[in-house]
Every structure is written in structure tokens, then in C-alpha cells.
Amino acid sequence: MATGIPEDKLLDLKRQEAISEEDKAADIRFVTWMMENGFELHESIAITHYDTRGRGVIAVKKLKKGDRLFKVPPSMFLSVGNSGLKDVMKGSKLEGWTPLILAMMYESSKQDSRWKPYLDVLPPLRSLTHPHLWNQDELKELKGTHVLDRIGLDQIESQYNQFAKPFMAKHSKLFPSELTEQNFTYDAFMRMGLLISGYSFTNEKDEVFMAPMADILNHKTGHNNARLFTKRQKSKVFEMLTVKTVEAGEELYNTYGDYPNSELLRKYGFVDDPNPFDIVEIGLPSVLKICSSKVGEEELTRRVEALDSRGGLFEESFICERSDLTEAENTGDDVGLAVPGDLMALVNQLVMSQAEFDKAMAERDMEEQEEDKSEDDGEDEEEVPQLLHEHETEANEANKEPPAKRQKLSTNETSSSSSSS
């Protein structure tokens, strides 16, 4: 484990030459802070800097599978329960991420915050690349995708104006007005929200928290070689472990999940290319618009209402897996085979002839009547309960995946701690 001078042992000195003196000083303060607070950093890792991705972690010597890179003491999590807002938050009715956002804003405003060395290495708003921060011309590049519909700028602004601002005004001693322009603005609220989106973790109680150092590991689809685990001792221990051999000079990657590029962009502000988990989303409005050109607006409305009243096939969007499309192209099969069956069924019903549609609805009504009659006839039959054996439950628990950034943390026994998050 690391001892000695932090900048000699735990910083990538080659990359340090390319960064500002301010960032160098922040790195040294952060590493020193971790060493003083029980993170037990491995001597074979170092914090580095990338031109487009900010900070990351590399192996400076070869690491074996199962090596512990560092641990994160739960007392050092930046959470509502650990923060200076713990007591005032107990009686509040704030929901979602707003309590943690406010806790981070509060701690950021305090020069003597116990997390100041950590907060100083979190990205500033200007370096974040989430689409929430794009201008109108840049957002036009997302036209035709569902990212635009899921950014939620109106909801973020509403949370700030309707809940965060009144809370800060009520507790003005904790959020003094002289610090508002620098620490408690809408931009500060937005920044903390985006940092939570891209950097936080969630435990088994669905509590969201920031885990210093664990959140510096980047993600690259298909390159995961380290994960965050919990281990049961007298108290829980959170450890970042390697899940495969890592050669000297390689970057250490956590995994944020098997996300398509649309979700990587929305949550984290980047995309992966190639990304085998990418998808093509076809929105329902686009489907209805095309079908309307075939049967007319009035007839389409009638059919939509008929299907909807019968529990029709309506989804917000239909998903085509990139892997299915690629396989179809590579094998020479009809790419149409990769189109979701529920989408094909819906389109068929919306564009078939009027006589065929009315016949299909009549047949569906008859089938439902037969099913209702069958259920009535079987009312007196006794239902036999199914037993779930304890060993099955234990086996299911044992096979759970470990935690990833913005995913729940799982608990693993010491003997199985070579799996990871």
C-alpha cells in the first residue's frame, strides 16, 4: 500500500507536466486527503489526466485479478446523512436527488468542508458535456432521437425554483445570501445534478451518494477491468477490485452499465464507438404519422381508439437492437427480421384494409368473451401455492452482479470478493 510522497507515488507525473499548476495542486491535496482518511491506495495505481475525458486512473505496474486498488470508508461518502445538512433534512419533504444536490452545494460553499479536497477535483460546469448544456444549434444534431425528450430541463428548473430555492431561503444561516451568486445559483444546482447523474452510486436502500476516488475511474464499453464491491466485516467495507489482469500503463475502467449511446450521452455526456449495446429507437408519433399517410387521419384515429380500448400495442417507443441489425446485415438476412414484433403487429393493424381491421377487432372481442367465460367456469378451483426453497433464494442472491456507477451496490463475502462492480 502507498506510503511516502503522494505526488511521487500516486500521480502520473508524465501527464502532470501537461496540466495547470492549479490542477496539480488539487491532485496533491486530494491524494493526501485520501491517504489521511483510510483509503489505502495501492502503490501501483496513479491518477492521470486526459485531454477530453478529464481525470482517470492507470496502472503503473502490472495488477493481478482480485487486487484491491483502494477502499472507500463509508464515513467518507458524500451523502445527505454524512453532510452538514443531515439534521435539517430530516423534516424536509424534498424528494429525488434534490437533498443530495443541496448537500453538495452546501459543502462546496464551506472552505472548511471535510470534502473540500474531493470537491475541488470534481469537474466544473464548463467542462461537462451533457446535452443539458448544449446550445440550440448543437441540440439540432439530436433531432430524430429520444434524447431530446429525456433531457428534462423543465423539470430541473422546476425543482430548483419550487423546492431548492425555498429550502435555502428557509435555512438562510446555512445558505447565506452573500454566497448565493457563487454557490447557490441555478447553474450550481445544475452542475451538482449532472455530477450525481454521472458520478454517484446507489446502495441497497436506494440511497444515492458520492464515493470519492471510485468515481474517477472512467467507462469504456467492453473494457471493464475494475469494480466497486462491498464486503461484510464488523462494518461494511467498500473496495475497488480488479476483475482481470491489468498491464502496466493500461487505464482502469469501472462499468456504468450496458447502455446504448443515447443513455451514455444523456447520463454521462459521451458516446462509445463502437458500442454493441447501441439501439435504434422508433417513436410512436413517427409510426402513427407514417400510418396516417396510408389510411387517413380520421380512420387512423378510429383504429388507435379501438386498439387502446382493448389494451392495444402502444409503447412510447420501439427498440431495435444494434446487434440484431448487424447480425442480419452480416448474414444477408432481411434486416426487417430485426424489427420488433410488437411494432410489426401494430403497423399491420393500422394499415390493413378497413374490412380486415373490423374483422380483427370482432374476433378479438369474441376471444375475450370466451376467456371471461372460461375464468367464470373455473372460479371454484383451488389454487395450489408454489413453494420457494431457501437454497434457491440464497443461490439467486449469490449470483447478483456487483455495483457499478449509478447502480446499486451489492454485498459480497470476503471469499467471493474477486468479482466486482
Coordinates of C-alpha atoms in Angstrom, one line a residue:
M1 CA 0.0 0.0 0.0
A2 CA 1.1 3.5 -0.7
T3 CA 3.4 5.3 1.6
G4 CA 5.8 8.2 1.0
I5 CA 5.3 11.3 -1.0
P6 CA 1.9 11.3 -2.7
E7 CA 2.9 13.1 -5.9
D8 CA 5.8 10.6 -6.4
K9 CA 3.6 7.5 -5.8
L10 CA 0.1 8.2 -6.9
L11 CA 0.2 10.8 -9.7
D12 CA 1.0 10.2 -13.3
L13 CA 4.0 12.6 -13.5
K14 CA 4.2 12.5 -17.3
R15 CA 0.7 13.8 -17.6
Q16 CA 1.2 16.2 -14.7
E17 CA 3.6 18.2 -17.0
A18 CA 0.7 18.9 -19.4
I19 CA -1.8 20.3 -16.8
S20 CA -2.2 23.6 -15.0
E21 CA -0.5 24.3 -11.7
E22 CA -4.0 24.6 -10.1
D23 CA -4.9 21.1 -11.2
K24 CA -1.6 19.7 -10.0
A25 CA -2.1 21.3 -6.5
A26 CA -5.7 19.9 -6.4
D27 CA -4.4 16.4 -7.2
I28 CA -1.8 16.5 -4.5
R29 CA -4.3 17.8 -1.9
F30 CA -6.8 15.1 -2.9
V31 CA -4.3 12.2 -2.7
T32 CA -3.0 13.5 0.6
W33 CA -6.6 13.7 1.9
M34 CA -7.3 10.1 0.9
M35 CA -4.1 8.8 2.5
E36 CA -5.0 10.6 5.7
N37 CA -8.6 9.2 5.7
G38 CA -8.1 5.5 5.3
F39 CA -8.5 4.9 1.5
E40 CA -5.4 2.6 1.5
L41 CA -4.5 3.3 -2.1
H42 CA -2.5 0.7 -3.9
E43 CA 1.1 1.8 -4.8
S44 CA 0.7 0.5 -8.4
I45 CA -2.0 3.0 -9.5
A46 CA -1.9 6.6 -10.3
I47 CA -4.3 9.5 -11.1
T48 CA -3.8 10.7 -14.7
H49 CA -5.4 13.4 -16.9
Y50 CA -6.8 13.1 -20.4
D51 CA -7.4 15.9 -22.9
T52 CA -11.1 15.2 -23.5
R53 CA -12.0 12.9 -20.5
G54 CA -10.6 14.7 -17.6
R55 CA -9.1 12.6 -14.8
G56 CA -8.7 8.8 -14.9
V57 CA -6.8 6.1 -13.1
I58 CA -4.0 4.0 -14.7
A59 CA -1.9 1.0 -13.6
V60 CA 1.8 2.0 -13.2
K61 CA 2.7 -1.7 -12.6
K62 CA 1.0 -4.9 -13.6
L63 CA -2.0 -5.8 -11.4
K64 CA -3.4 -9.3 -10.8
K65 CA -7.1 -10.2 -10.9
G66 CA -8.6 -9.5 -7.4
D67 CA -6.0 -6.9 -6.4
R68 CA -7.5 -4.2 -4.2
L69 CA -6.9 -0.8 -5.7
F70 CA -8.3 1.2 -2.8
K71 CA -11.1 1.2 -0.3
V72 CA -13.6 3.9 0.4
P73 CA -14.6 4.3 4.1
P74 CA -18.4 4.8 4.3
S75 CA -17.7 7.8 6.6
M76 CA -16.1 9.5 3.6
F77 CA -19.1 9.1 1.3
L78 CA -20.5 12.5 0.4
S79 CA -24.2 11.8 1.3
V80 CA -27.0 13.6 2.9
G81 CA -26.6 11.5 6.0
N82 CA -22.9 12.4 6.3
S83 CA -23.2 16.1 5.4
G84 CA -23.8 19.2 7.5
L85 CA -27.4 19.2 6.3
K86 CA -28.2 15.8 8.0
D87 CA -30.4 17.3 10.8
V88 CA -32.3 19.9 8.8
M89 CA -33.1 17.4 6.0
K90 CA -34.8 15.0 8.5
G91 CA -38.0 17.0 8.5
S92 CA -38.0 18.1 4.8
K93 CA -40.3 16.8 2.1
L94 CA -37.6 17.1 -0.6
E95 CA -37.5 14.2 -3.0
G96 CA -35.3 12.6 -5.6
W97 CA -31.8 13.9 -5.9
T98 CA -32.6 17.4 -4.6
P99 CA -31.4 16.7 -1.0
L100 CA -28.0 15.4 -2.2
I101 CA -27.7 18.3 -4.7
L102 CA -28.3 20.8 -1.8
A103 CA -25.9 18.9 0.5
M104 CA -23.2 19.1 -2.2
M105 CA -23.9 22.8 -2.8
Y106 CA -23.7 23.5 0.9
E107 CA -20.4 21.6 1.4
S108 CA -19.0 23.3 -1.7
S109 CA -19.7 26.7 -0.1
K110 CA -17.7 25.9 3.0
Q111 CA -13.9 26.4 2.9
D112 CA -13.5 24.1 5.9
S113 CA -15.7 21.2 4.5
R114 CA -14.3 17.8 5.2
W115 CA -14.8 17.0 1.5
K116 CA -13.1 20.2 0.1
P117 CA -10.1 18.3 -1.4
Y118 CA -12.6 15.9 -3.1
L119 CA -15.0 18.7 -4.3
D120 CA -12.0 20.6 -5.8
V121 CA -11.3 17.7 -8.2
L122 CA -14.9 17.3 -9.5
P123 CA -15.4 18.8 -13.0
P124 CA -16.6 22.4 -13.2
L125 CA -19.7 23.1 -15.2
R126 CA -17.8 24.4 -18.2
S127 CA -16.1 21.0 -18.7
L128 CA -19.3 18.9 -18.6
T129 CA -20.5 17.7 -21.9
H130 CA -24.1 16.6 -21.2
P131 CA -26.7 17.7 -23.7
H132 CA -28.4 19.6 -21.0
L133 CA -25.7 22.3 -21.6
W134 CA -25.8 22.3 -25.4
N135 CA -26.9 25.4 -27.3
Q136 CA -29.9 25.2 -29.8
D137 CA -27.7 24.6 -32.8
E138 CA -26.0 21.7 -31.1
L139 CA -29.3 20.2 -29.9
K140 CA -30.5 20.2 -33.6
E141 CA -28.0 17.3 -34.1
L142 CA -30.2 15.2 -31.8
K143 CA -33.3 15.7 -33.9
G144 CA -34.9 12.3 -34.6
T145 CA -33.6 10.8 -31.3
H146 CA -35.3 10.4 -28.0
V147 CA -32.5 12.1 -26.1
L148 CA -34.2 15.5 -26.6
D149 CA -37.4 14.3 -24.9
R150 CA -35.5 12.9 -21.9
I151 CA -33.2 15.8 -21.0
G152 CA -35.8 17.2 -18.7
L153 CA -34.6 20.8 -18.5
D154 CA -38.1 22.0 -17.4
Q155 CA -38.2 19.5 -14.5
I156 CA -34.7 20.6 -13.4
E157 CA -35.7 24.2 -13.4
S158 CA -38.9 23.4 -11.6
Q159 CA -37.0 21.5 -8.9
Y160 CA -34.7 24.4 -8.3
N161 CA -37.4 27.2 -8.2
Q162 CA -40.1 25.3 -6.4
F163 CA -38.1 23.3 -3.9
A164 CA -34.4 24.1 -3.7
K165 CA -34.7 27.9 -3.5
P166 CA -37.5 27.9 -0.8
F167 CA -35.5 25.4 1.2
M168 CA -32.3 27.6 1.0
A169 CA -34.4 30.7 1.9
K170 CA -35.8 28.9 4.9
H171 CA -32.4 27.9 6.1
S172 CA -30.6 31.1 5.3
K173 CA -28.0 30.6 8.0
L174 CA -26.8 27.6 6.2
F175 CA -27.2 29.2 2.7
P176 CA -26.2 32.9 3.4
S177 CA -27.2 35.3 0.7
E178 CA -23.7 36.7 0.3
L179 CA -22.6 33.3 -1.1
T180 CA -25.6 32.9 -3.4
E181 CA -24.1 34.3 -6.6
Q182 CA -21.2 31.9 -6.4
N183 CA -22.5 28.8 -4.7
F184 CA -26.4 28.6 -4.8
T185 CA -27.4 29.6 -8.3
Y186 CA -29.3 27.5 -10.8
D187 CA -26.0 26.8 -12.6
A188 CA -24.6 25.4 -9.3
F189 CA -27.8 23.3 -8.9
M190 CA -27.5 22.0 -12.5
R191 CA -23.8 21.2 -12.1
M192 CA -24.4 19.1 -8.9
G193 CA -27.3 17.3 -10.6
L194 CA -25.2 16.3 -13.6
L195 CA -22.4 15.2 -11.3
I196 CA -24.8 13.0 -9.5
S197 CA -26.1 11.6 -12.8
G198 CA -22.6 10.7 -13.9
Y199 CA -20.6 10.0 -10.7
S200 CA -22.8 8.8 -7.9
F201 CA -23.5 5.3 -6.6
T202 CA -26.7 3.7 -5.0
N203 CA -26.8 1.3 -2.1
E204 CA -29.2 -1.5 -1.3
K205 CA -31.5 1.1 0.4
D206 CA -31.7 3.1 -2.8
E207 CA -29.7 5.9 -1.1
V208 CA -27.6 7.9 -3.6
F209 CA -24.1 9.1 -2.6
M210 CA -20.8 10.2 -4.0
A211 CA -17.9 7.9 -3.5
P212 CA -14.5 9.8 -3.7
M213 CA -11.9 8.1 -5.9
A214 CA -14.3 5.4 -7.1
D215 CA -15.9 7.9 -9.4
I216 CA -12.6 8.9 -11.1
L217 CA -12.5 5.6 -12.9
N218 CA -13.8 6.1 -16.4
H219 CA -16.1 3.8 -18.5
K220 CA -15.4 2.3 -21.9
T221 CA -17.8 -0.4 -23.3
G222 CA -16.2 -3.8 -23.3
H223 CA -13.1 -2.7 -21.4
N224 CA -14.2 -3.1 -17.7
N225 CA -11.4 -4.3 -15.6
A226 CA -12.3 -3.0 -12.1
R227 CA -15.5 -2.7 -10.0
L228 CA -16.6 -1.5 -6.6
F229 CA -17.6 -4.2 -4.0
T230 CA -18.9 -4.3 -0.5
K231 CA -17.5 -6.7 2.0
R232 CA -19.1 -7.8 5.3
Q233 CA -16.9 -7.3 8.3
K234 CA -17.8 -5.6 11.6
S235 CA -18.8 -2.8 9.4
K236 CA -19.2 -2.6 5.7
V237 CA -16.1 -2.1 3.6
F238 CA -16.2 -0.7 0.1
E239 CA -13.4 -1.8 -2.2
M240 CA -12.4 -1.2 -5.8
L241 CA -11.0 -4.6 -7.1
T242 CA -9.6 -5.6 -10.4
V243 CA -11.7 -8.2 -12.2
K244 CA -8.9 -9.2 -14.6
T245 CA -5.2 -8.8 -15.1
V246 CA -4.2 -5.2 -15.9
E247 CA -0.9 -4.5 -17.6
A248 CA 1.3 -1.6 -16.6
G249 CA 0.2 1.6 -18.5
E250 CA -3.4 0.4 -19.0
E251 CA -6.3 2.5 -17.9
L252 CA -8.5 1.2 -15.1
Y253 CA -12.2 1.2 -16.2
N254 CA -15.2 0.7 -14.0
T255 CA -18.5 -0.1 -15.8
Y256 CA -21.5 2.2 -15.8
G257 CA -23.7 -0.5 -17.3
D258 CA -24.6 -1.9 -20.7
Y259 CA -26.1 1.3 -22.1
P260 CA -26.8 2.4 -25.6
N261 CA -25.2 5.6 -26.8
S262 CA -28.4 7.6 -26.2
E263 CA -28.3 6.8 -22.5
L264 CA -24.5 7.3 -22.2
L265 CA -24.9 10.7 -23.7
R266 CA -27.8 11.7 -21.6
K267 CA -26.4 10.4 -18.3
Y268 CA -22.7 10.9 -18.7
G269 CA -22.1 13.2 -21.6
F270 CA -20.2 10.9 -24.0
V271 CA -20.8 8.1 -26.5
D272 CA -18.8 4.9 -27.3
D273 CA -17.9 3.9 -30.8
P274 CA -18.3 1.0 -31.4
N275 CA -21.0 0.2 -28.9
P276 CA -22.5 -3.3 -29.2
F277 CA -25.4 -2.2 -26.9
D278 CA -26.5 0.6 -29.1
I279 CA -30.1 0.6 -30.3
V280 CA -32.4 2.3 -32.8
E281 CA -35.5 3.7 -31.2
I282 CA -38.6 4.3 -33.3
G283 CA -41.0 6.6 -31.5
L284 CA -44.8 6.0 -31.6
P285 CA -45.5 9.5 -33.1
S286 CA -43.3 8.6 -36.1
V287 CA -45.1 5.3 -36.6
L288 CA -48.6 7.0 -36.4
K289 CA -47.5 9.7 -38.8
I290 CA -46.4 7.2 -41.5
C291 CA -49.6 5.1 -41.0
S292 CA -51.8 8.2 -41.2
S293 CA -50.4 8.7 -44.8
K294 CA -51.7 5.3 -45.7
V295 CA -55.2 5.3 -44.2
G296 CA -56.0 8.9 -43.4
E297 CA -56.1 10.9 -40.2
E298 CA -59.8 10.1 -39.3
E299 CA -59.5 6.4 -39.9
L300 CA -56.2 6.2 -38.0
T301 CA -57.8 7.9 -35.0
R302 CA -60.6 5.4 -35.0
R303 CA -58.2 2.5 -35.1
V304 CA -56.0 3.9 -32.4
E305 CA -59.0 4.4 -30.1
A306 CA -60.3 0.9 -30.9
L307 CA -56.9 -0.7 -30.1
D308 CA -56.4 1.4 -27.0
S309 CA -59.8 0.4 -25.6
R310 CA -58.8 -3.2 -26.0
G311 CA -55.4 -2.9 -24.3
G312 CA -53.6 -2.3 -27.6
L313 CA -50.0 -2.5 -28.5
F314 CA -49.0 1.1 -27.7
E315 CA -45.5 1.9 -26.4
E316 CA -43.7 5.2 -26.1
S317 CA -41.1 3.8 -28.5
F318 CA -40.0 0.6 -30.1
I319 CA -36.4 -0.7 -29.8
C320 CA -34.3 -2.3 -32.5
E321 CA -31.1 -3.8 -31.0
R322 CA -28.0 -2.8 -32.9
S323 CA -26.7 -6.4 -32.5
D324 CA -29.8 -7.8 -34.3
L325 CA -29.4 -5.3 -37.2
T326 CA -25.7 -6.1 -37.5
E327 CA -26.3 -9.8 -37.5
A328 CA -29.0 -9.5 -40.2
E329 CA -26.6 -7.4 -42.3
N330 CA -23.7 -9.8 -41.9
T331 CA -25.7 -12.9 -42.6
G332 CA -27.5 -11.5 -45.6
D333 CA -30.9 -11.9 -43.9
D334 CA -33.7 -9.4 -44.3
V335 CA -33.0 -6.5 -42.0
G336 CA -36.7 -6.4 -41.4
L337 CA -36.3 -9.5 -39.2
A338 CA -34.6 -7.3 -36.6
V339 CA -37.7 -5.1 -36.4
P340 CA -39.6 -5.7 -33.1
G341 CA -42.6 -8.0 -33.5
D342 CA -44.9 -5.7 -31.5
L343 CA -44.1 -2.8 -33.9
M344 CA -44.8 -5.0 -36.9
A345 CA -48.1 -6.2 -35.4
L346 CA -49.1 -2.6 -34.7
V347 CA -48.3 -1.3 -38.1
N348 CA -50.1 -4.3 -39.8
Q349 CA -53.3 -3.4 -37.8
L350 CA -53.0 0.3 -38.6
V351 CA -52.6 -0.1 -42.4
M352 CA -54.7 -3.1 -43.2
S353 CA -58.0 -2.6 -45.1
Q354 CA -61.0 -1.3 -43.1
A355 CA -62.8 -4.6 -43.5
E356 CA -59.8 -6.6 -42.3
F357 CA -59.4 -4.3 -39.3
D358 CA -63.1 -4.5 -38.3
K359 CA -63.0 -8.3 -38.6
A360 CA -59.8 -8.5 -36.5
M361 CA -61.5 -6.4 -33.7
A362 CA -64.6 -8.5 -33.8
E363 CA -62.5 -11.7 -33.5
R364 CA -60.6 -10.2 -30.6
D365 CA -63.8 -9.3 -28.8
M366 CA -65.1 -12.9 -29.2
E367 CA -61.8 -14.3 -27.8
E368 CA -62.0 -12.1 -24.8
Q369 CA -65.6 -13.1 -24.2
E370 CA -64.5 -16.8 -24.3
E371 CA -61.7 -16.1 -21.9
D372 CA -64.1 -14.4 -19.5
K373 CA -66.5 -17.3 -19.6
S374 CA -63.7 -19.8 -19.1
E375 CA -62.5 -17.9 -16.0
D376 CA -66.0 -17.8 -14.6
D377 CA -66.3 -21.6 -15.0
G378 CA -63.1 -22.2 -13.1
E379 CA -63.8 -19.9 -10.1
D380 CA -64.3 -22.8 -7.7
E381 CA -61.0 -24.5 -8.4
E382 CA -58.5 -24.2 -5.5
E383 CA -55.1 -22.6 -6.3
V384 CA -52.1 -24.6 -5.2
P385 CA -49.4 -22.4 -3.8
Q386 CA -45.9 -22.8 -5.2
L387 CA -43.0 -23.2 -2.7
L388 CA -39.7 -21.3 -3.0
H389 CA -37.0 -23.1 -1.2
E390 CA -34.5 -21.2 0.8
H391 CA -31.5 -22.5 -1.0
E392 CA -32.9 -21.2 -4.3
T393 CA -33.2 -17.7 -2.7
E394 CA -29.6 -17.9 -1.5
A395 CA -28.4 -19.0 -4.9
N396 CA -30.1 -16.1 -6.5
E397 CA -28.6 -13.7 -4.1
A398 CA -25.1 -15.2 -4.6
N399 CA -25.4 -14.7 -8.4
K400 CA -26.1 -10.9 -8.2
E401 CA -23.8 -8.6 -10.0
P402 CA -21.6 -6.2 -8.1
P403 CA -22.1 -2.4 -8.2
A404 CA -21.5 0.0 -11.0
K405 CA -21.5 3.7 -11.1
R406 CA -25.2 4.9 -10.7
Q407 CA -26.1 1.2 -9.9
K408 CA -26.9 -0.5 -6.7
L409 CA -24.1 -1.8 -4.6
S410 CA -24.2 -5.5 -3.8
T411 CA -22.8 -7.2 -0.7
N412 CA -20.2 -9.9 -1.3
E413 CA -18.5 -12.2 1.2
T414 CA -14.7 -12.0 1.5
S415 CA -14.3 -15.3 -0.2
S416 CA -16.1 -14.0 -3.3
S417 CA -14.6 -10.6 -3.4
S418 CA -12.8 -11.2 -6.6
S419 CA -16.0 -10.4 -8.5
S420 CA -16.7 -6.6 -8.9
S421 CA -18.9 -3.6 -9.6

